[in-house]
Amino acid sequence: MDRDTELQLIDELLEIKASRTFYLDEGVTRSPVSRYISQERFDLEREHLFRQVPLIAAHVSELAEPGSFLRKNLAGLPVLLTRDKEGRANAFLNVCRHRGTQLVEAGSGCSHKFTCPYHAWTYSSAGKLIAAPHFKQGFTGEDKADYGLKRLMCEERHGFIWVRARGEGDVDIDGFLGGLGEELAALDIEDMFLASDETIEVEANWKLIVEGGIEAYHFKVAHRDTIGPFFEDNLSTYRIFGDHMRSILMRSSMARLAPDTREDWRLRDHAQVLYNLLPTSSLLVQQDHIAWIHAEPLGPAKTQLRLATLAPKAQAHRADHWAHNHQITKTTLMEDFVLNESMQKGIASGAIEYMTFGRFEGALDAYNRVVEGYLDQATALADAANPPARRNGGC
Ligand code: FES
Ligand SMILES: [Fe+2]
């Protein structure tokens, strides 16, 4: 983030606080509960959003050396990430081209050869079929070169490995980031390591979890026993960058900044800076580290969440400090997740047809509009390919 933007964001929050108001959108909006509970809707999101955009599959440190590999579940698909002998990161569907067995069972490891557990077809870390027992006799007329692993778009950018499950060709990650690329680059995520890393499951729709992170209305209430006292009441701002969002939550310490120290003001010391990268990776930028929250939706009411703490490699020796910070973040997030699970059961009861977003919860509507945009686009393309039958049946 450039210095002007950093100071503008601080000034904006200080002005809102001084005027005793909030960061308000135009009007109240509503979000139908069917978006959060329907299997049909979930299937559409998976196909037309999650499988169409680049997803953060891993931090670069997880695939650091040639030969390192990772098995992932990405947008509901089995994926194998490898770093080949040339040092290139690759993503493939983790599916044997013979009869479809999942090729790699281990979650991670180091190898340049992957042998299918069924009939021993063997692939290189670059995805080529390099051996198959009795191939010449049994597969007469077939060419091994046609049986490489199905390759997915894969790119390293800003310290992460991005993978897109569908579509040919490359993706311009910075273009996809809608102007956030420079800010992410400035975070030096590639020079960080995973100080803590864990996976949990939450019985709630993925959008409820995202929405819980982009409003400050709940902070003094739901987090009153943890970090609530360190933040202003209901004071956050947000900006949209393409399909993504940056929101800033004001710490109480910001209001105590002395004007004559303006040159030293640092946003991340006095606010929580949150990047929501569509669809479900969130980077919560703290004073000296980043909490990375990544969701893999498993169903309309079930989401797998990865909670990781990224810290500078140069400070790897501060293990206790990072573990302590991870625990604080996790404890706070668990307060959100318990409420998300409560909401999921609540909205599934039929008691309400829609959720109501107040004017200071405008970020929730903005995020939902982006998601709706992907689904609308898919519907429009389907209609163009298959025009709906003419109404009233006239000739
Ligand atoms: S299914 Fe993999 S070798 Fe047969
Ligand atoms: Fe929260």
Short mmCIF file of C-alpha atoms and ligand atoms in Angstrom, two decimals:
data_model
loop_
_atom_site.label_atom_id
_atom_site.label_comp_id
_atom_site.label_asym_id
_atom_site.label_seq_id
_atom_site.Cartn_x
_atom_site.Cartn_y
_atom_site.Cartn_z
CA MET A 1 0.00 0.00 0.00
CA ASP A 2 1.45 3.37 -0.91
CA ARG A 3 2.01 5.94 1.79
CA ASP A 4 -0.71 8.34 0.58
CA THR A 5 -3.31 5.57 0.67
CA GLU A 6 -2.17 4.48 4.12
CA LEU A 7 -2.57 8.00 5.52
CA GLN A 8 -5.88 8.55 3.71
CA LEU A 9 -7.28 5.38 5.27
CA ILE A 10 -6.21 6.51 8.74
CA ASP A 11 -7.61 10.01 8.18
CA GLU A 12 -10.89 8.59 6.95
CA LEU A 13 -11.39 6.50 10.09
CA LEU A 14 -10.38 9.36 12.38
CA GLU A 15 -12.88 11.64 10.65
CA ILE A 16 -15.70 9.11 10.96
CA LYS A 17 -14.93 8.70 14.65
CA ALA A 18 -14.73 12.47 15.19
CA SER A 19 -18.11 12.96 13.51
CA ARG A 20 -19.63 10.19 15.69
CA THR A 21 -21.05 8.33 12.75
CA PHE A 22 -20.27 5.14 10.81
CA TYR A 23 -19.09 4.13 7.35
CA LEU A 24 -22.52 3.99 5.74
CA ASP A 25 -23.73 2.63 2.42
CA GLU A 26 -26.76 4.05 0.59
CA GLY A 27 -29.44 1.84 2.02
CA VAL A 28 -30.49 -1.33 3.78
CA THR A 29 -30.14 -4.49 1.67
CA ARG A 30 -31.38 -8.07 1.93
CA SER A 31 -29.84 -11.45 1.23
CA PRO A 32 -32.24 -14.37 0.64
CA VAL A 33 -31.50 -17.34 2.90
CA SER A 34 -31.80 -19.68 -0.11
CA ARG A 35 -28.29 -18.50 -1.03
CA TYR A 36 -26.95 -20.22 2.06
CA ILE A 37 -28.91 -23.44 2.42
CA SER A 38 -29.69 -24.85 -1.01
CA GLN A 39 -27.69 -27.73 -2.51
CA GLU A 40 -28.61 -26.57 -6.01
CA ARG A 41 -27.23 -23.13 -5.29
CA PHE A 42 -24.07 -24.63 -3.78
CA ASP A 43 -23.49 -26.74 -6.90
CA LEU A 44 -23.82 -23.65 -9.10
CA GLU A 45 -21.31 -21.73 -6.98
CA ARG A 46 -18.85 -24.57 -7.13
CA GLU A 47 -19.03 -24.91 -10.90
CA HIS A 48 -19.41 -21.29 -11.94
CA LEU A 49 -17.37 -19.51 -9.31
CA PHE A 50 -14.91 -21.76 -7.49
CA ARG A 51 -13.85 -23.73 -10.55
CA GLN A 52 -13.61 -20.68 -12.81
CA VAL A 53 -11.29 -18.42 -10.84
CA PRO A 54 -7.70 -18.82 -9.64
CA LEU A 55 -7.71 -20.15 -6.07
CA ILE A 56 -4.87 -19.97 -3.60
CA ALA A 57 -3.81 -23.61 -3.33
CA ALA A 58 -0.70 -23.27 -1.17
CA HIS A 59 1.95 -20.99 0.23
CA VAL A 60 5.19 -21.21 -1.79
CA SER A 61 7.08 -22.61 1.21
CA GLU A 62 4.94 -25.74 1.02
CA LEU A 63 6.32 -26.55 -2.41
CA ALA A 64 9.77 -25.14 -1.99
CA GLU A 65 12.15 -27.74 -3.49
CA PRO A 66 12.17 -29.61 -6.81
CA GLY A 67 10.42 -32.89 -6.11
CA SER A 68 8.16 -31.54 -3.40
CA PHE A 69 4.50 -32.37 -3.88
CA LEU A 70 1.15 -31.68 -2.20
CA ARG A 71 -2.23 -33.33 -2.50
CA LYS A 72 -5.15 -30.93 -2.21
CA ASN A 73 -8.91 -30.84 -2.43
CA LEU A 74 -9.67 -27.74 -4.46
CA ALA A 75 -13.18 -26.67 -5.38
CA GLY A 76 -14.19 -30.27 -4.70
CA LEU A 77 -11.60 -31.69 -7.09
CA PRO A 78 -8.60 -33.91 -6.28
CA VAL A 79 -5.48 -31.91 -7.16
CA LEU A 80 -1.78 -32.74 -7.16
CA LEU A 81 0.77 -29.93 -6.93
CA THR A 82 4.37 -30.69 -7.87
CA ARG A 83 7.64 -28.86 -8.33
CA ASP A 84 9.39 -30.51 -11.25
CA LYS A 85 13.11 -30.94 -12.01
CA GLU A 86 13.18 -27.55 -13.76
CA GLY A 87 11.83 -25.90 -10.62
CA ARG A 88 8.44 -25.15 -12.15
CA ALA A 89 5.28 -25.43 -10.03
CA ASN A 90 2.59 -27.60 -11.66
CA ALA A 91 -0.98 -28.50 -10.84
CA PHE A 92 -2.73 -31.59 -12.16
CA LEU A 93 -5.91 -33.42 -11.43
CA ASN A 94 -4.71 -36.17 -9.10
CA VAL A 95 -6.31 -38.78 -11.33
CA CYS A 96 -4.66 -41.64 -13.18
CA ARG A 97 -5.35 -41.52 -16.90
CA HIS A 98 -5.78 -45.32 -17.11
CA ARG A 99 -9.02 -45.84 -15.18
CA GLY A 100 -9.30 -42.86 -12.90
CA THR A 101 -7.78 -43.95 -9.60
CA GLN A 102 -6.51 -41.11 -7.44
CA LEU A 103 -2.81 -41.24 -8.06
CA VAL A 104 -1.22 -39.85 -4.91
CA GLU A 105 -2.51 -40.74 -1.47
CA ALA A 106 0.06 -39.00 0.74
CA GLY A 107 -0.75 -35.42 1.72
CA SER A 108 2.74 -34.19 0.92
CA GLY A 109 6.26 -35.44 0.31
CA CYS A 110 9.18 -35.39 -2.06
CA SER A 111 9.31 -37.42 -5.28
CA HIS A 112 9.71 -37.00 -9.01
CA LYS A 113 7.76 -40.20 -9.73
CA PHE A 114 4.19 -41.07 -8.87
CA THR A 115 2.98 -44.65 -9.30
CA CYS A 116 -0.71 -45.43 -9.39
CA PRO A 117 -1.67 -47.94 -6.67
CA TYR A 118 -3.93 -49.90 -9.07
CA HIS A 119 -1.86 -51.06 -12.11
CA ALA A 120 1.34 -49.06 -11.58
CA TRP A 121 1.14 -46.50 -14.35
CA THR A 122 3.89 -44.06 -13.37
CA TYR A 123 4.03 -40.33 -13.97
CA SER A 124 6.83 -37.79 -13.68
CA SER A 125 6.61 -34.62 -11.56
CA ALA A 126 6.05 -32.80 -14.87
CA GLY A 127 2.93 -34.91 -15.42
CA LYS A 128 4.20 -37.23 -18.18
CA LEU A 129 3.29 -40.90 -18.26
CA ILE A 130 6.78 -42.43 -18.08
CA ALA A 131 6.01 -46.11 -17.44
CA ALA A 132 3.05 -48.47 -17.71
CA PRO A 133 3.36 -52.26 -17.33
CA HIS A 134 2.88 -54.25 -20.58
CA PHE A 135 1.78 -51.07 -22.36
CA LYS A 136 2.96 -52.07 -25.85
CA GLN A 137 1.05 -55.37 -25.86
CA GLY A 138 -2.01 -54.22 -23.98
CA PHE A 139 -2.55 -50.78 -25.44
CA THR A 140 -1.67 -51.37 -29.05
CA GLY A 141 -1.86 -48.21 -31.13
CA GLU A 142 -1.88 -45.91 -28.07
CA ASP A 143 0.85 -43.39 -27.39
CA LYS A 144 2.03 -42.75 -23.82
CA ALA A 145 2.47 -39.09 -24.74
CA ASP A 146 -1.33 -38.81 -24.94
CA TYR A 147 -1.77 -40.05 -21.37
CA GLY A 148 -0.13 -37.32 -19.31
CA LEU A 149 -1.90 -36.07 -16.19
CA LYS A 150 -4.62 -33.51 -16.83
CA ARG A 151 -2.89 -30.16 -16.27
CA LEU A 152 -4.53 -27.21 -14.53
CA MET A 153 -3.53 -23.58 -14.75
CA CYS A 154 -0.92 -22.94 -12.07
CA GLU A 155 1.00 -19.78 -11.29
CA GLU A 156 3.21 -18.51 -8.48
CA ARG A 157 2.48 -14.94 -7.47
CA HIS A 158 2.80 -12.88 -4.30
CA GLY A 159 4.01 -15.80 -2.21
CA PHE A 160 1.19 -18.15 -3.12
CA ILE A 161 0.55 -20.88 -5.67
CA TRP A 162 -2.66 -20.16 -7.56
CA VAL A 163 -4.57 -22.87 -9.36
CA ARG A 164 -7.63 -22.71 -11.58
CA ALA A 165 -9.61 -25.89 -11.97
CA ARG A 166 -11.25 -25.22 -15.35
CA GLY A 167 -10.30 -23.49 -18.56
CA GLU A 168 -7.32 -23.51 -20.84
CA GLY A 169 -4.38 -21.16 -20.98
CA ASP A 170 -2.81 -18.84 -18.47
CA VAL A 171 -4.43 -16.43 -16.10
CA ASP A 172 -3.16 -12.95 -15.38
CA ILE A 173 -3.17 -13.09 -11.57
CA ASP A 174 -2.52 -9.37 -11.13
CA GLY A 175 -5.34 -8.64 -13.57
CA PHE A 176 -7.59 -10.94 -11.55
CA LEU A 177 -6.55 -9.13 -8.36
CA GLY A 178 -8.10 -5.92 -9.70
CA GLY A 179 -5.38 -3.55 -8.51
CA LEU A 180 -4.54 -5.28 -5.24
CA GLY A 181 -1.39 -6.90 -6.67
CA GLU A 182 0.95 -4.12 -5.55
CA GLU A 183 -0.40 -4.14 -2.02
CA LEU A 184 -0.02 -7.91 -1.79
CA ALA A 185 3.51 -7.68 -3.21
CA ALA A 186 4.41 -5.17 -0.48
CA LEU A 187 3.50 -7.71 2.20
CA ASP A 188 6.52 -9.90 1.20
CA ILE A 189 4.50 -13.07 1.66
CA GLU A 190 7.10 -15.10 -0.26
CA ASP A 191 9.59 -14.29 2.52
CA MET A 192 7.29 -15.70 5.17
CA PHE A 193 6.85 -19.19 6.56
CA LEU A 194 3.91 -21.08 8.01
CA ALA A 195 4.46 -20.56 11.72
CA SER A 196 1.17 -22.32 12.57
CA ASP A 197 -1.21 -24.19 10.36
CA GLU A 198 -4.36 -26.13 11.16
CA THR A 199 -7.59 -27.25 9.56
CA ILE A 200 -11.04 -27.30 11.10
CA GLU A 201 -14.57 -27.91 9.86
CA VAL A 202 -17.41 -25.49 10.48
CA GLU A 203 -21.06 -26.48 10.01
CA ALA A 204 -21.95 -23.32 8.13
CA ASN A 205 -22.14 -21.97 4.60
CA TRP A 206 -18.90 -20.42 3.33
CA LYS A 207 -20.57 -17.04 2.69
CA LEU A 208 -21.69 -16.72 6.30
CA ILE A 209 -18.05 -17.14 7.29
CA VAL A 210 -16.83 -14.52 4.80
CA GLU A 211 -19.58 -12.10 5.82
CA GLY A 212 -18.63 -12.45 9.49
CA GLY A 213 -15.19 -11.08 8.68
CA ILE A 214 -16.21 -7.93 6.83
CA GLU A 215 -18.36 -6.07 9.30
CA ALA A 216 -17.43 -4.52 12.64
CA TYR A 217 -21.01 -4.30 13.93
CA HIS A 218 -20.58 -7.51 15.96
CA PHE A 219 -17.12 -6.79 17.30
CA LYS A 220 -17.91 -5.25 20.66
CA VAL A 221 -20.62 -7.83 21.28
CA ALA A 222 -19.41 -11.18 19.98
CA HIS A 223 -15.75 -10.53 20.86
CA ARG A 224 -16.34 -8.67 24.13
CA ASP A 225 -14.27 -11.18 26.11
CA THR A 226 -11.34 -11.35 23.69
CA ILE A 227 -10.24 -8.61 21.29
CA GLY A 228 -13.39 -6.46 21.32
CA PRO A 229 -12.03 -4.03 23.94
CA PHE A 230 -9.08 -3.13 21.68
CA PHE A 231 -11.29 -1.92 18.81
CA GLU A 232 -13.67 0.96 18.19
CA ASP A 233 -17.36 0.15 18.17
CA ASN A 234 -18.63 -0.63 14.67
CA LEU A 235 -15.93 1.35 12.91
CA SER A 236 -14.63 -0.12 9.69
CA THR A 237 -14.34 0.95 6.08
CA TYR A 238 -14.08 -1.05 2.88
CA ARG A 239 -13.09 -0.75 -0.75
CA ILE A 240 -13.79 -3.03 -3.69
CA PHE A 241 -10.95 -4.01 -6.05
CA GLY A 242 -12.43 -5.89 -8.98
CA ASP A 243 -13.89 -8.99 -7.34
CA HIS A 244 -11.99 -8.51 -4.09
CA MET A 245 -12.17 -6.35 -1.04
CA ARG A 246 -9.95 -4.57 1.43
CA SER A 247 -11.51 -3.65 4.76
CA ILE A 248 -9.98 -1.71 7.63
CA LEU A 249 -11.09 -2.18 11.22
CA MET A 250 -10.03 0.62 13.55
CA ARG A 251 -8.20 -0.14 16.79
CA SER A 252 -8.87 2.22 19.67
CA SER A 253 -5.18 3.16 19.69
CA MET A 254 -5.63 5.02 16.38
CA ALA A 255 -7.66 7.73 18.09
CA ARG A 256 -4.70 8.42 20.37
CA LEU A 257 -2.24 9.11 17.53
CA ALA A 258 -0.59 12.49 18.04
CA PRO A 259 -0.75 14.71 14.92
CA ASP A 260 2.89 15.72 15.27
CA THR A 261 3.95 12.07 14.86
CA ARG A 262 2.05 11.72 11.57
CA GLU A 263 5.18 10.76 9.67
CA ASP A 264 5.48 7.64 11.79
CA TRP A 265 1.84 6.55 11.61
CA ARG A 266 1.52 2.96 10.44
CA LEU A 267 -1.92 1.66 9.54
CA ARG A 268 -1.32 -1.95 10.58
CA ASP A 269 -0.28 -0.85 14.09
CA HIS A 270 -3.66 0.78 14.65
CA ALA A 271 -6.06 -1.21 12.53
CA GLN A 272 -6.75 -4.69 11.30
CA VAL A 273 -6.30 -4.74 7.53
CA LEU A 274 -8.24 -7.53 5.88
CA TYR A 275 -7.96 -8.60 2.25
CA ASN A 276 -10.80 -10.81 1.05
CA LEU A 277 -9.68 -12.50 -2.13
CA LEU A 278 -12.59 -13.96 -4.02
CA PRO A 279 -13.92 -16.45 -3.30
CA THR A 280 -12.57 -17.57 0.06
CA SER A 281 -9.02 -16.61 0.94
CA SER A 282 -8.65 -13.93 3.59
CA LEU A 283 -5.44 -12.26 4.65
CA LEU A 284 -5.70 -10.59 8.00
CA VAL A 285 -2.71 -8.28 8.26
CA GLN A 286 -1.59 -7.77 11.86
CA GLN A 287 1.27 -5.68 13.24
CA ASP A 288 4.02 -8.25 12.58
CA HIS A 289 2.39 -11.21 10.84
CA ILE A 290 -0.53 -12.30 8.64
CA ALA A 291 -3.35 -14.65 9.54
CA TRP A 292 -4.35 -16.54 6.41
CA ILE A 293 -7.82 -18.07 6.42
CA HIS A 294 -8.75 -20.24 3.48
CA ALA A 295 -12.09 -21.93 3.03
CA GLU A 296 -12.85 -25.04 1.02
CA PRO A 297 -16.65 -25.36 0.91
CA LEU A 298 -17.73 -28.97 1.35
CA GLY A 299 -21.48 -28.45 1.14
CA PRO A 300 -24.17 -25.81 1.66
CA ALA A 301 -23.76 -26.15 5.43
CA LYS A 302 -20.21 -27.41 5.77
CA THR A 303 -16.92 -25.60 5.20
CA GLN A 304 -13.39 -26.75 5.75
CA LEU A 305 -11.20 -23.93 7.01
CA ARG A 306 -7.48 -23.65 7.00
CA LEU A 307 -6.18 -21.26 9.67
CA ALA A 308 -2.53 -20.39 9.21
CA THR A 309 -0.14 -17.85 10.64
CA LEU A 310 2.39 -16.48 8.16
CA ALA A 311 5.40 -14.85 9.81
CA PRO A 312 8.68 -13.43 8.45
CA LYS A 313 11.32 -16.14 7.90
CA ALA A 314 13.87 -13.87 9.58
CA GLN A 315 11.87 -14.20 12.79
CA ALA A 316 11.39 -17.95 12.71
CA HIS A 317 13.13 -18.23 16.09
CA ARG A 318 10.16 -16.53 17.86
CA ALA A 319 8.13 -19.74 17.90
CA ASP A 320 6.36 -19.00 21.19
CA HIS A 321 5.36 -15.53 20.01
CA TRP A 322 3.83 -16.87 16.78
CA ALA A 323 2.09 -19.74 18.58
CA HIS A 324 0.61 -17.26 21.07
CA ASN A 325 -0.65 -14.98 18.27
CA HIS A 326 -2.09 -17.92 16.37
CA GLN A 327 -4.00 -18.94 19.48
CA ILE A 328 -5.43 -15.43 19.92
CA THR A 329 -6.59 -15.37 16.29
CA LYS A 330 -8.06 -18.85 16.54
CA THR A 331 -9.89 -18.12 19.80
CA THR A 332 -11.41 -15.00 18.24
CA LEU A 333 -12.37 -16.77 15.03
CA MET A 334 -13.94 -19.63 16.95
CA GLU A 335 -16.28 -17.07 18.52
CA ASP A 336 -17.36 -16.19 14.96
CA PHE A 337 -17.67 -19.80 13.84
CA VAL A 338 -19.90 -20.78 16.76
CA LEU A 339 -22.22 -17.94 15.73
CA ASN A 340 -22.00 -18.97 12.06
CA GLU A 341 -23.14 -22.47 13.02
CA SER A 342 -25.96 -20.98 15.05
CA MET A 343 -27.03 -18.84 12.07
CA GLN A 344 -26.91 -21.81 9.70
CA LYS A 345 -29.38 -23.73 11.87
CA GLY A 346 -31.43 -20.57 12.36
CA ILE A 347 -31.85 -19.75 8.68
CA ALA A 348 -32.54 -23.39 7.79
CA SER A 349 -35.52 -23.34 10.17
CA GLY A 350 -37.62 -21.23 7.81
CA ALA A 351 -38.01 -18.47 10.40
CA ILE A 352 -36.68 -15.80 8.05
CA GLU A 353 -36.69 -15.55 4.28
CA TYR A 354 -33.79 -13.15 4.06
CA MET A 355 -31.08 -11.57 6.16
CA THR A 356 -31.12 -7.81 6.51
CA PHE A 357 -27.86 -5.92 6.11
CA GLY A 358 -27.70 -2.51 7.79
CA ARG A 359 -26.05 0.46 6.11
CA PHE A 360 -22.81 -0.19 8.03
CA GLU A 361 -22.90 -3.79 6.76
CA GLY A 362 -22.68 -2.69 3.14
CA ALA A 363 -19.58 -4.81 2.51
CA LEU A 364 -21.72 -7.93 2.87
CA ASP A 365 -24.03 -6.85 0.08
CA ALA A 366 -21.08 -5.80 -2.08
CA TYR A 367 -19.48 -9.22 -1.68
CA ASN A 368 -22.74 -10.99 -2.46
CA ARG A 369 -23.19 -8.90 -5.58
CA VAL A 370 -19.85 -10.13 -6.89
CA VAL A 371 -20.87 -13.75 -6.27
CA GLU A 372 -24.26 -13.16 -7.90
CA GLY A 373 -22.42 -11.66 -10.89
CA TYR A 374 -20.62 -14.95 -11.54
CA LEU A 375 -23.85 -16.93 -11.37
CA ASP A 376 -25.74 -14.45 -13.54
CA GLN A 377 -22.99 -14.59 -16.12
CA ALA A 378 -23.16 -18.39 -16.17
CA THR A 379 -26.93 -18.26 -16.63
CA ALA A 380 -26.59 -15.74 -19.45
CA LEU A 381 -24.03 -17.93 -21.24
CA ALA A 382 -26.22 -21.00 -20.82
CA ASP A 383 -29.22 -19.09 -22.21
CA ALA A 384 -27.18 -17.86 -25.17
CA ALA A 385 -26.07 -21.42 -25.96
CA ASN A 386 -29.57 -22.81 -25.37
CA PRO A 387 -32.17 -20.09 -25.80
CA PRO A 388 -35.18 -20.58 -23.49
CA ALA A 389 -38.31 -21.68 -25.38
CA ARG A 390 -40.40 -18.74 -26.60
CA ARG A 391 -43.21 -17.90 -24.28
CA ASN A 392 -46.83 -17.96 -25.49
CA GLY A 393 -45.80 -20.41 -28.19
CA GLY A 394 -46.51 -18.08 -31.18
CA CYS A 395 -44.97 -18.90 -34.60
S1 FES B 1 -6.08 -46.93 -12.76
FE1 FES B 1 -4.09 -46.20 -12.52
S2 FES B 1 -2.86 -47.72 -13.36
FE2 FES B 1 -4.85 -48.44 -13.62
FE FE B 2 -15.70 -11.63 14.27
#
